């Protein structure tokens, strides 16, 4: 009788553990499905924003892009270009410069929109310099410093401090001086986490 009770308790315990594991797996699956659905919805909104921008509906496109910014934990890499481009057409030149530069930092010369980005950046810089000081101060800008940026599949970004050279070159009256970059690794790169911390001024020097 005693052994039978022990056996029953063991069976009940195993059943309880199995049930708990099954419930946890169900919850995890539901969370993954919700996350995938949210990503799909975000992607659709982003695509709609791009279509609106290409049709010249810049204000409407701006609202779609801002919706993606608000709903994304990490900003999609291509949005840095789209938002920068659309900002230029809205006359938000500082905002445009900021986001276009982020695209170049993330994608470099290999980016799909590299050439167009360079041309837009040149026009945005010229337009920004032509603005009156009052217009610059009164502009309502959405800057990338407020968001975490997706660095792409590699998870690495060329360090913007040393431009990937691992050393910082400083010009002085007696020639150039060189010092090791306090942020990048031995290849002149930053991890995505380090890059986002650097943008916010929160990355601590390694040296």
Short mmCIF file of C-alpha atoms in Angstrom, two decimals:
data_model
loop_
_atom_site.label_atom_id
_atom_site.label_comp_id
_atom_site.label_asym_id
_atom_site.label_seq_id
_atom_site.Cartn_x
_atom_site.Cartn_y
_atom_site.Cartn_z
CA UNK A 1 0.00 0.00 0.00
CA UNK A 2 2.82 2.36 0.97
CA UNK A 3 4.67 1.79 -2.30
CA UNK A 4 1.46 2.23 -4.27
CA UNK A 5 0.90 5.66 -2.69
CA UNK A 6 4.49 6.66 -3.46
CA UNK A 7 4.05 5.50 -7.04
CA UNK A 8 0.83 7.49 -7.42
CA UNK A 9 2.53 10.61 -6.02
CA UNK A 10 5.43 10.20 -8.45
CA UNK A 11 3.02 9.90 -11.37
CA UNK A 12 1.09 12.97 -10.26
CA UNK A 13 4.33 14.92 -9.83
CA UNK A 14 5.56 13.96 -13.30
CA UNK A 15 2.18 14.84 -14.79
CA UNK A 16 2.25 18.24 -13.08
CA UNK A 17 5.77 18.98 -14.36
CA UNK A 18 4.82 17.91 -17.89
CA UNK A 19 1.68 20.05 -17.76
CA UNK A 20 3.69 23.06 -16.52
CA UNK A 21 6.25 22.61 -19.31
CA UNK A 22 3.47 22.29 -21.89
CA UNK A 23 1.79 25.45 -20.62
CA UNK A 24 5.10 27.34 -20.73
CA UNK A 25 5.72 26.17 -24.30
CA UNK A 26 2.22 27.29 -25.30
CA UNK A 27 2.80 30.72 -23.75
CA UNK A 28 6.18 31.07 -25.49
CA UNK A 29 4.64 30.08 -28.82
CA UNK A 30 1.84 32.61 -28.38
CA UNK A 31 4.37 35.34 -27.59
CA UNK A 32 6.41 34.45 -30.68
CA UNK A 33 3.30 34.51 -32.86
CA UNK A 34 2.32 37.92 -31.50
CA UNK A 35 5.83 39.24 -32.13
CA UNK A 36 5.82 37.91 -35.70
CA UNK A 37 2.39 39.42 -36.34
CA UNK A 38 3.58 42.76 -34.98
CA UNK A 39 6.68 42.67 -37.21
CA UNK A 40 4.53 41.87 -40.24
CA UNK A 41 2.19 44.76 -39.43
CA UNK A 42 5.15 47.11 -38.94
CA UNK A 43 6.63 46.01 -42.26
CA UNK A 44 3.33 46.73 -44.02
CA UNK A 45 3.16 50.21 -42.50
CA UNK A 46 6.75 50.88 -43.57
CA UNK A 47 6.02 49.74 -47.14
CA UNK A 48 2.93 51.96 -47.23
CA UNK A 49 5.04 54.89 -46.05
CA UNK A 50 7.54 54.27 -48.86
CA UNK A 51 4.73 54.14 -51.44
CA UNK A 52 3.29 57.42 -50.12
CA UNK A 53 6.72 59.06 -50.26
CA UNK A 54 7.27 57.92 -53.85
CA UNK A 55 3.86 59.41 -54.72
CA UNK A 56 4.87 62.75 -53.21
CA UNK A 57 2.58 62.40 -50.18
CA UNK A 58 5.34 63.39 -47.76
CA UNK A 59 3.20 64.36 -44.76
CA UNK A 60 1.27 61.09 -44.90
CA UNK A 61 4.50 59.15 -45.36
CA UNK A 62 5.97 60.96 -42.37
CA UNK A 63 3.10 59.77 -40.17
CA UNK A 64 3.62 56.17 -41.28
CA UNK A 65 7.36 56.33 -40.62
CA UNK A 66 6.78 57.85 -37.18
CA UNK A 67 4.32 55.06 -36.40
CA UNK A 68 7.05 52.52 -37.21
CA UNK A 69 9.51 54.42 -35.01
CA UNK A 70 7.09 54.37 -32.09
CA UNK A 71 6.14 50.71 -32.44
CA UNK A 72 9.59 49.22 -33.12
CA UNK A 73 11.89 48.09 -30.35
CA UNK A 74 14.75 48.46 -32.83
CA UNK A 75 14.54 50.75 -35.87
CA UNK A 76 14.83 48.87 -39.22
CA UNK A 77 18.03 49.84 -41.04
CA UNK A 78 16.32 50.94 -44.26
CA UNK A 79 13.99 53.23 -42.32
CA UNK A 80 17.00 55.41 -41.51
CA UNK A 81 17.26 56.13 -45.25
CA UNK A 82 13.54 56.45 -45.95
CA UNK A 83 12.94 58.75 -42.99
CA UNK A 84 15.99 60.83 -43.89
CA UNK A 85 14.88 61.14 -47.51
CA UNK A 86 11.30 62.03 -46.63
CA UNK A 87 12.51 64.56 -44.05
CA UNK A 88 14.44 66.35 -46.79
CA UNK A 89 11.30 66.78 -48.88
CA UNK A 90 9.49 68.10 -45.80
CA UNK A 91 12.19 70.74 -45.35
CA UNK A 92 13.40 69.17 -42.08
CA UNK A 93 17.03 69.36 -43.09
CA UNK A 94 18.74 68.73 -39.76
CA UNK A 95 16.54 65.69 -39.24
CA UNK A 96 17.30 64.54 -42.77
CA UNK A 97 21.06 64.92 -42.27
CA UNK A 98 20.93 63.00 -39.01
CA UNK A 99 19.07 59.97 -40.38
CA UNK A 100 20.91 59.85 -43.70
CA UNK A 101 24.22 59.85 -41.84
CA UNK A 102 22.98 56.94 -39.74
CA UNK A 103 22.25 55.00 -42.92
CA UNK A 104 25.77 55.61 -44.21
CA UNK A 105 27.29 54.59 -40.88
CA UNK A 106 25.32 51.35 -40.92
CA UNK A 107 25.58 50.40 -44.60
CA UNK A 108 28.67 52.24 -45.83
CA UNK A 109 29.41 52.13 -49.56
CA UNK A 110 27.71 48.74 -49.90
CA UNK A 111 24.25 50.07 -49.07
CA UNK A 112 21.55 49.76 -51.72
CA UNK A 113 20.78 53.48 -51.49
CA UNK A 114 24.36 54.68 -51.02
CA UNK A 115 24.60 56.94 -54.07
CA UNK A 116 21.15 58.45 -53.61
CA UNK A 117 21.90 58.96 -49.92
CA UNK A 118 25.12 60.84 -50.72
CA UNK A 119 23.29 63.14 -53.14
CA UNK A 120 20.45 63.81 -50.70
CA UNK A 121 22.90 64.44 -47.88
CA UNK A 122 24.76 67.01 -49.97
CA UNK A 123 21.51 68.82 -50.81
CA UNK A 124 20.30 68.66 -47.20
CA UNK A 125 23.55 70.13 -45.89
CA UNK A 126 23.40 73.01 -48.37
CA UNK A 127 19.73 73.67 -47.60
CA UNK A 128 20.36 73.60 -43.85
CA UNK A 129 23.20 76.12 -44.14
CA UNK A 130 20.92 78.39 -46.16
CA UNK A 131 18.30 78.47 -43.39
CA UNK A 132 18.04 81.46 -41.10
CA UNK A 133 19.09 80.89 -37.49
CA UNK A 134 15.52 81.36 -36.25
CA UNK A 135 14.22 78.74 -38.67
CA UNK A 136 16.82 76.24 -37.44
CA UNK A 137 15.87 76.78 -33.80
CA UNK A 138 12.14 76.54 -34.43
CA UNK A 139 12.27 73.32 -36.44
CA UNK A 140 10.65 70.35 -34.69
CA UNK A 141 13.07 67.50 -35.29
CA UNK A 142 12.88 63.75 -34.63
CA UNK A 143 16.49 62.67 -34.19
CA UNK A 144 17.98 59.18 -34.22
CA UNK A 145 19.56 59.58 -30.78
CA UNK A 146 16.17 58.73 -29.26
CA UNK A 147 16.04 55.27 -30.85
CA UNK A 148 17.94 51.99 -31.00
CA UNK A 149 19.02 51.25 -34.57
CA UNK A 150 19.10 47.80 -36.18
CA UNK A 151 22.66 47.26 -37.41
CA UNK A 152 21.82 44.46 -39.83
CA UNK A 153 22.72 40.74 -39.87
CA UNK A 154 26.39 41.21 -38.96
CA UNK A 155 25.59 43.06 -35.74
CA UNK A 156 28.68 45.19 -36.36
CA UNK A 157 29.16 48.83 -37.41
CA UNK A 158 32.25 50.76 -38.47
CA UNK A 159 33.18 52.97 -35.52
CA UNK A 160 32.22 56.57 -36.42
CA UNK A 161 34.79 57.94 -33.96
CA UNK A 162 37.86 56.51 -35.71
CA UNK A 163 36.17 55.76 -39.06
CA UNK A 164 37.25 52.13 -38.73
CA UNK A 165 40.96 52.94 -38.52
CA UNK A 166 41.32 51.91 -34.82
CA UNK A 167 43.29 55.13 -34.28
CA UNK A 168 42.25 58.76 -33.95
CA UNK A 169 44.36 61.25 -35.89
CA UNK A 170 44.60 64.73 -34.43
CA UNK A 171 46.21 67.60 -36.30
CA UNK A 172 48.46 69.90 -34.32
CA UNK A 173 50.87 72.77 -34.97
CA UNK A 174 53.80 70.32 -35.10
CA UNK A 175 52.16 67.63 -37.19
CA UNK A 176 49.70 64.85 -36.63
CA UNK A 177 49.37 62.91 -33.40
CA UNK A 178 47.87 59.45 -33.14
CA UNK A 179 46.06 57.67 -30.31
CA UNK A 180 44.23 54.39 -30.10
CA UNK A 181 40.47 54.68 -30.44
CA UNK A 182 38.96 54.19 -26.97
CA UNK A 183 35.74 52.69 -28.34
CA UNK A 184 36.35 50.37 -31.30
CA UNK A 185 37.66 46.81 -31.31
CA UNK A 186 40.90 45.77 -33.04
CA UNK A 187 39.10 45.86 -36.39
CA UNK A 188 37.75 49.39 -35.98
CA UNK A 189 34.21 48.19 -35.34
CA UNK A 190 31.52 48.47 -32.69
CA UNK A 191 28.87 45.96 -31.73
CA UNK A 192 25.31 47.09 -32.34
CA UNK A 193 24.78 47.59 -28.61
CA UNK A 194 27.96 49.69 -28.35
CA UNK A 195 26.93 51.74 -31.39
CA UNK A 196 23.54 52.61 -29.93
CA UNK A 197 25.12 53.51 -26.59
CA UNK A 198 27.61 55.74 -28.43
CA UNK A 199 24.78 57.58 -30.20
CA UNK A 200 23.23 58.34 -26.83
CA UNK A 201 26.56 59.42 -25.30
CA UNK A 202 26.46 56.49 -22.89
CA UNK A 203 29.31 54.31 -24.20
CA UNK A 204 32.23 54.25 -21.79
CA UNK A 205 35.78 54.23 -23.22
CA UNK A 206 37.59 50.89 -23.06
CA UNK A 207 40.94 52.59 -22.47
#
